[in-house]
Coordinates of C-alpha atoms in Angstrom, one line a residue:
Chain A
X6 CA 21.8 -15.5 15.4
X7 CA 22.0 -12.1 14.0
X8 CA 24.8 -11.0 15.7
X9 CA 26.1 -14.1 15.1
X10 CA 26.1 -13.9 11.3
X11 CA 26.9 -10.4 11.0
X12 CA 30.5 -11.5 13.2
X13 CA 31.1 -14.7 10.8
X14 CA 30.9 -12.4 8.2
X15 CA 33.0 -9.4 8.8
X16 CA 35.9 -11.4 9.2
X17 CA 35.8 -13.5 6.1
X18 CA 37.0 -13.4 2.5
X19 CA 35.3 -12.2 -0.5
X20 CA 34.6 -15.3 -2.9
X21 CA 36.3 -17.3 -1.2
X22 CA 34.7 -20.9 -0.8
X23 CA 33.4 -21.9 2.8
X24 CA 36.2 -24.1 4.7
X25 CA 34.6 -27.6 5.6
X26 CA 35.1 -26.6 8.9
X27 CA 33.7 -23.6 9.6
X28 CA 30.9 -22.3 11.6
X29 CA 27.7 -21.2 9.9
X30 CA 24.9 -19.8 10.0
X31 CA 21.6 -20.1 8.9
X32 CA 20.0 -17.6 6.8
X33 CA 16.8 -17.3 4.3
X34 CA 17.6 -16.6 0.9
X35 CA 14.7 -14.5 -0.9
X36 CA 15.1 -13.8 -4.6
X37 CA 12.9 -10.9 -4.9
X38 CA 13.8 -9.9 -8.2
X39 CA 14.5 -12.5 -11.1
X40 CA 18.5 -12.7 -10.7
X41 CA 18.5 -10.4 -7.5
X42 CA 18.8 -12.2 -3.8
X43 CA 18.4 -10.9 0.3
X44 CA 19.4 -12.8 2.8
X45 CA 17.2 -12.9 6.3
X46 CA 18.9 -14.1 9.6
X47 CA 16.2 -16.9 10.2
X48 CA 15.4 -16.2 13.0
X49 CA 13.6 -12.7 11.4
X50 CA 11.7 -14.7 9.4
X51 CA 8.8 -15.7 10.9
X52 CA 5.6 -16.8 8.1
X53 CA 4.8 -17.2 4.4
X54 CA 1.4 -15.9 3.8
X55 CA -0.7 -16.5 0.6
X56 CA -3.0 -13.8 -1.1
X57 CA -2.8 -11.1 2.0
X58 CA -6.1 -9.4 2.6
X59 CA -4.9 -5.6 1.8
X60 CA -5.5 -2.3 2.9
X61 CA -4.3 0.1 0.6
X62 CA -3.3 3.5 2.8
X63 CA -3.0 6.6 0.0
X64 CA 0.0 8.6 0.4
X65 CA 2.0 5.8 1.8
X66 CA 5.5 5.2 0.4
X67 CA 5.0 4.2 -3.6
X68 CA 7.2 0.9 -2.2
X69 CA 4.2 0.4 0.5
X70 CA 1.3 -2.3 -0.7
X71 CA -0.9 -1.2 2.2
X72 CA -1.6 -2.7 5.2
X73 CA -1.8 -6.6 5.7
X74 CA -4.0 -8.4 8.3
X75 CA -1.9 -10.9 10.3
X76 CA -2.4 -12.7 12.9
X77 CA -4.7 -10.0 14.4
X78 CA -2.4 -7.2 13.4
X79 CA -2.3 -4.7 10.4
X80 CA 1.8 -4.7 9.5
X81 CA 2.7 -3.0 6.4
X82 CA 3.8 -4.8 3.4
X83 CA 7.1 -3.4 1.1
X84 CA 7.8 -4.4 -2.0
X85 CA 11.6 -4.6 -1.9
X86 CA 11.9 -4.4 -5.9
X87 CA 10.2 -1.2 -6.2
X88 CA 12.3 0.1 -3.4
X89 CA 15.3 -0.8 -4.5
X90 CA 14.5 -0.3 -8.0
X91 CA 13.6 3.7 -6.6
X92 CA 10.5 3.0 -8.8
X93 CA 7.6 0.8 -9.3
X94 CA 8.2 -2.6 -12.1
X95 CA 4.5 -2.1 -13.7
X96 CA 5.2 -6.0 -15.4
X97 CA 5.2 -7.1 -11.6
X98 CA 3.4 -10.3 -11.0
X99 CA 0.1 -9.6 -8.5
X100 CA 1.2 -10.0 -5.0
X101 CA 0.8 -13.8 -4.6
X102 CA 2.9 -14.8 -1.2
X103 CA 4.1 -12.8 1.2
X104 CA 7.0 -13.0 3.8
X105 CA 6.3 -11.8 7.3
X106 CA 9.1 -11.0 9.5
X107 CA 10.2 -9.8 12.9
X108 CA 12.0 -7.1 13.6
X109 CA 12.7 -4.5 17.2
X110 CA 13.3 -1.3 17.4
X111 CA 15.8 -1.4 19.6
X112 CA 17.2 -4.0 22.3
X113 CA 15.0 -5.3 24.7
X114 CA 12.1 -4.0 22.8
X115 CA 8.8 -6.0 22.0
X116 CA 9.0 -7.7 19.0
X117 CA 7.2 -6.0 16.0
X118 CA 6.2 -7.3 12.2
X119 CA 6.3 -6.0 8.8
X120 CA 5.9 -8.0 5.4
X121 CA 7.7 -8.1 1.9
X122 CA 6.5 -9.5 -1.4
X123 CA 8.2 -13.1 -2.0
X124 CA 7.9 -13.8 -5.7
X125 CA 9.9 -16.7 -5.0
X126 CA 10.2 -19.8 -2.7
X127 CA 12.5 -19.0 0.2
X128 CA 15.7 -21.3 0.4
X129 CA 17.1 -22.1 3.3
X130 CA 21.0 -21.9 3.2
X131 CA 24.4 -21.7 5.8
X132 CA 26.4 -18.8 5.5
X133 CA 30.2 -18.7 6.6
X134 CA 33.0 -15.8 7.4
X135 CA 34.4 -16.9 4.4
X136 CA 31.7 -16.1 1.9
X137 CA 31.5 -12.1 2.8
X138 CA 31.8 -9.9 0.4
X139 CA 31.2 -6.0 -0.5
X140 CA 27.3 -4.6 -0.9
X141 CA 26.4 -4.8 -4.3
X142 CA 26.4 -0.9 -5.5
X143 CA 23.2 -0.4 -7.9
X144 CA 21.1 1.1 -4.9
X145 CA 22.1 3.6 -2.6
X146 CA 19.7 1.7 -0.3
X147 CA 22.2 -0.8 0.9
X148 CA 24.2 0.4 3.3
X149 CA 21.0 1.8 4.8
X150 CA 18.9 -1.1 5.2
X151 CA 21.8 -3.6 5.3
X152 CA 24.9 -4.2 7.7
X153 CA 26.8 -7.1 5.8
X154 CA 26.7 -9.0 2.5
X155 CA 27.7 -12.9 1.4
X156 CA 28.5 -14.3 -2.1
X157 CA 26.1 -17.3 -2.9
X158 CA 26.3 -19.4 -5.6
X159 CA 28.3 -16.4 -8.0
X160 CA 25.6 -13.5 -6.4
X161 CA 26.2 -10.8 -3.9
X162 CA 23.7 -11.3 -0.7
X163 CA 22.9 -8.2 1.4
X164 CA 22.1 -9.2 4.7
X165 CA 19.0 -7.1 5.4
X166 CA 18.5 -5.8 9.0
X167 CA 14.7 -6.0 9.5
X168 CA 14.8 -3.1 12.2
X169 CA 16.1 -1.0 9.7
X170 CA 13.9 -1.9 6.6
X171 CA 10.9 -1.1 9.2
X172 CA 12.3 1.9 10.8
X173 CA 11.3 4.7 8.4
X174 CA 9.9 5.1 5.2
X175 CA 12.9 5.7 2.2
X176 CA 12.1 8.7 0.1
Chain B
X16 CA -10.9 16.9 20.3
X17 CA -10.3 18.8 16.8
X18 CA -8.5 16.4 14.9
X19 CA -8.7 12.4 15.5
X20 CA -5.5 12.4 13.6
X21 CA -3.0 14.8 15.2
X22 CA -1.5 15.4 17.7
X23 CA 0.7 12.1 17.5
X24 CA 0.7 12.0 21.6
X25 CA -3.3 11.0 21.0
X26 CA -2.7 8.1 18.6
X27 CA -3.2 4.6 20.4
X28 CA -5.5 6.2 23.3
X29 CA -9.2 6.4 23.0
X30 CA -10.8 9.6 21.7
X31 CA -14.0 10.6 21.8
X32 CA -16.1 13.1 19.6
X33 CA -18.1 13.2 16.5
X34 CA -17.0 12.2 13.0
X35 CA -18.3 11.2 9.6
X36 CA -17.2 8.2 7.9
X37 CA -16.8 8.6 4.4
X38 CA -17.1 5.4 2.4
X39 CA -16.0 5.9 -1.6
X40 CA -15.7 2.0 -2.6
X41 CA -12.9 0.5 -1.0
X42 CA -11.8 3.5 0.7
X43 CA -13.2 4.2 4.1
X44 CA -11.9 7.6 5.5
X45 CA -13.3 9.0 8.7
X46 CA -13.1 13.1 9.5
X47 CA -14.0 14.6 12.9
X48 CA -17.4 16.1 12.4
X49 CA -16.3 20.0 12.5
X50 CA -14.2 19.2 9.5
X51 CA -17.2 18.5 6.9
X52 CA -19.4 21.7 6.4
X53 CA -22.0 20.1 4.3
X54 CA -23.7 16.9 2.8
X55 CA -25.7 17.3 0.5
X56 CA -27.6 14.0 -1.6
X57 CA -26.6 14.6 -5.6
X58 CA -30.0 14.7 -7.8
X59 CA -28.3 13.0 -11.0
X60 CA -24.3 11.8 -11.3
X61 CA -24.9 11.8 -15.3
X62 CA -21.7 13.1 -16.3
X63 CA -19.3 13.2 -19.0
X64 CA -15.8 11.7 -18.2
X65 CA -13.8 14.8 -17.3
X66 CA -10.0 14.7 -17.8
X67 CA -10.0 17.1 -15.2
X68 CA -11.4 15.0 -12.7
X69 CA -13.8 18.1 -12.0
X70 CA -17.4 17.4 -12.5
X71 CA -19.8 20.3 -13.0
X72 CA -22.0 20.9 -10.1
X73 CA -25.5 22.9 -9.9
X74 CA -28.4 22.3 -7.6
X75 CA -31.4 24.9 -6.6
X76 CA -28.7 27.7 -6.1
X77 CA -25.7 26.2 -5.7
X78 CA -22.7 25.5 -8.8
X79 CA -19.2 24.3 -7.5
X80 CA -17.6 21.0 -9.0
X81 CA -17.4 17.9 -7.7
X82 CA -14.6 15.6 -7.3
X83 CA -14.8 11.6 -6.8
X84 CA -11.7 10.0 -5.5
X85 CA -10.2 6.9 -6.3
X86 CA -8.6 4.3 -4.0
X87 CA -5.7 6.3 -3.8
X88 CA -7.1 9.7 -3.6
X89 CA -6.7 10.6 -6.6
X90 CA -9.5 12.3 -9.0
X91 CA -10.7 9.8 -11.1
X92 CA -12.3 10.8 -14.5
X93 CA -15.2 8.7 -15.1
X94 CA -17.4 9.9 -12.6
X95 CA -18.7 6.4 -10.6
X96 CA -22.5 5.9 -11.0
X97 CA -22.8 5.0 -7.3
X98 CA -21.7 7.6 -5.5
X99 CA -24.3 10.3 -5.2
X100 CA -23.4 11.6 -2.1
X101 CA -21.4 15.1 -1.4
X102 CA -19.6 16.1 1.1
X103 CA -18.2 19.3 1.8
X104 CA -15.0 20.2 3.8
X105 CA -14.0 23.1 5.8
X106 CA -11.2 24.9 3.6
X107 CA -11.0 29.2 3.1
X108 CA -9.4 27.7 -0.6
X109 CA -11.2 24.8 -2.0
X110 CA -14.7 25.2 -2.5
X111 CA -15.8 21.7 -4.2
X112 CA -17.2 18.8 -3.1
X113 CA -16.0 15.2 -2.5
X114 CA -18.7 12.3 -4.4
X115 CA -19.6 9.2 -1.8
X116 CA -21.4 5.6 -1.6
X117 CA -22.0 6.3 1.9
X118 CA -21.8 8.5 4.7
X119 CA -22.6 8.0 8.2
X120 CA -22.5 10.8 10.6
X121 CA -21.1 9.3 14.2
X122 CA -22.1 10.6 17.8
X123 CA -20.2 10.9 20.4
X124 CA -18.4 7.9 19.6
X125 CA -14.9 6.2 21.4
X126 CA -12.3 5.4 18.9
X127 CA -9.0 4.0 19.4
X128 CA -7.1 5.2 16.8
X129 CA -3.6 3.4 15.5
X130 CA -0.4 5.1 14.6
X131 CA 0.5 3.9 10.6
X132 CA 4.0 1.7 11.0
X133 CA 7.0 4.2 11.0
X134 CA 8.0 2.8 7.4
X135 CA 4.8 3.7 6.3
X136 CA 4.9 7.3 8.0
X137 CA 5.6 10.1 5.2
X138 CA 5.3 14.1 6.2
X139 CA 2.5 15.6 4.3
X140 CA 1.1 12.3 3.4
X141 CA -3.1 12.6 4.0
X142 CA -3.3 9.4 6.5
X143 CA -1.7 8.9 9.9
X144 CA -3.7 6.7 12.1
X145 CA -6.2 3.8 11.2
X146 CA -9.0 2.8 13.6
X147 CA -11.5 -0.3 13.5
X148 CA -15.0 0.7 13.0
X149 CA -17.8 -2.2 12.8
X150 CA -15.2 -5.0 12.2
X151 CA -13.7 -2.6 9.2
X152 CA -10.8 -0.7 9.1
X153 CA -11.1 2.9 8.9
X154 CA -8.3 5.7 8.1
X155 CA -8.3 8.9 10.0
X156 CA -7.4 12.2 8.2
X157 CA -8.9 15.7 8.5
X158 CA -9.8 18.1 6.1
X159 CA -6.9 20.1 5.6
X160 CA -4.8 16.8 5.5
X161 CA -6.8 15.6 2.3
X162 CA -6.9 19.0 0.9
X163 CA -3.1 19.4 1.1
X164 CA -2.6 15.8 -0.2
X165 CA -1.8 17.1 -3.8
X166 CA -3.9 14.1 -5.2
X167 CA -7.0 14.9 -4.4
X168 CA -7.4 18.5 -6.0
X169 CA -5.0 17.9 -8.6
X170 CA -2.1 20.4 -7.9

């Protein structure tokens, strides 16, 4: 599905509005700052969680809540505001729900997990070629942690790839 | 075994050695044995709030200063009234002591230790490797790990 997206995408228009009969496909829409969206190929998203049981980790990345219990695994949850932000929001709401997603490494590797903060409820939505448009430009984080972005209802969606929001810690 | 931490080839096998947990409310931080020089029980942790973080220390013969860490490992300045424990670490630079609820000394014990997520991996940073200790989770460091970490002595 990921593939899938990403190659709708790269050959559609910016703005332009989806042709009735176009293929889609799904994605989860995260508003993670009020105003500010992601986009998850659904098939990365795997659990909302309520009120994680934390363990905070010092000198973890200041966009790193800790580690969260889940499902018999500790997985670390981000906070993608304060990483895109490049510093934390100290009116942030207390973590309330969390999203836990998949993510490999590389092909044909097991199947990991990793959590961000989801302020908001996740929407469900279709995304077509058509809808495509350039990464927004007030982080430098994009490009890195993203390989394509859609317009959605007048906003600019980066696509984030979970293997690379995982792989590494952004300093 | 030195370190339980390091080297990284060690993480998510089974070690075996002697550590001391070191539990400071909700942070829970376990050092291979060789790494903590002395423990010492505190006689009184009456102290003014320091905005140093560094609380006078004197018992029979000894002075030095005491530092009580927060969650984070940082110093915090109102010195907690339950930890009345002291711990020194092995250092040829730092000569103070670290304030604890609890410590328990472990023998001989087999740990499994688990690598910290890559996203959550950051050079110099005190913790690498978590273990599960008694149902709790535990996070591995050494002493020149937390000395290094600037947070804990202030630099």
């Amino acid at each position: 599905m990921d593939a899938q997206l990403l190659q709708m995408i790269e050959g559609g228009q910016a703005d332009a509005a989806p042709l009735s009969d176009e293929p889609r496909a799904a994605a989860r829409l995260l508003e993670y700052r009020r105003g500010h969206f992601v986009a998850f190929p659904a098939h990365a998203t795997v659990e909302l969680v309520a009120r994680p049981a934390l363990l905070v980790v010092p000198g973890s990345p200041y966009y790193c809540h800790g580690l969260m219990a889940w499902q018999g695994r500790q997985i670390p949850l981000l906070d993608l505001n304060t990483l895109l932000r490049a510093y934390p929001d100290e009116r942030a709401p207390a973590i309330d729900h969390v999203l836990v997603l998949a993510y490999q490494r590389a092909p044909l590797q097991p199947l990991e997990y990793g959590a961000v903060c989801a302020p908001s409820l996740l929407q469900m939505i279709e995304v077509a070629d058509s809808q495509q448009c350039e990464l927004p430009n007030h982080s430098d984080l994009w490009p890195l942690i993203s390989g394509s972005c859609f317009r959605h209802e007048g906003n600019a969606v980066p696509v984030l790839d979970t293997g690379l929001l995982f792989a590494q810690a952004y300093l | 075994m030195k370190y339980l931490a390091i080297p990284q080839k060690a993480l998510a096998s089974a070690v075996r050695g002697n550590f001391v947990l070191l539990v400071a409310d909700s942070l829970r931080l376990l050092l291979p044995q060789e790494d903590v020089v002395a423990l010492e029980r505190l006689g009184s942790n009456q102290f003014p709030d320091s905005a140093s973080g560094l609380f006078p220390y004197r018992q029979d013969e000894q002075v030095g200063q005491i530092v009580a860490l927060s969650e984070q490992l940082l110093p915090l300045r109102v010195f907690p009234r339950e930890r009345f424990l002291l711990s020194r670490l092995i250092s040829a630079e730092h000569d103070f002591f670290l304030a604890w609820n609890e410590v328990r000394v472990l023998i001989d014990i087999e740990l499994k230790p688990q690598p910290l997520p890559a996203v959550m991996q950051v050079p110099g940073a005190p913790i690498e490797a978590y273990v599960e200790l008694d149902g709790m989770l535990v996070l591995c460091s050494t002493a020149a790990q937390l000395l290094a970490y600037n947070g804990v002595t202030g630099g």
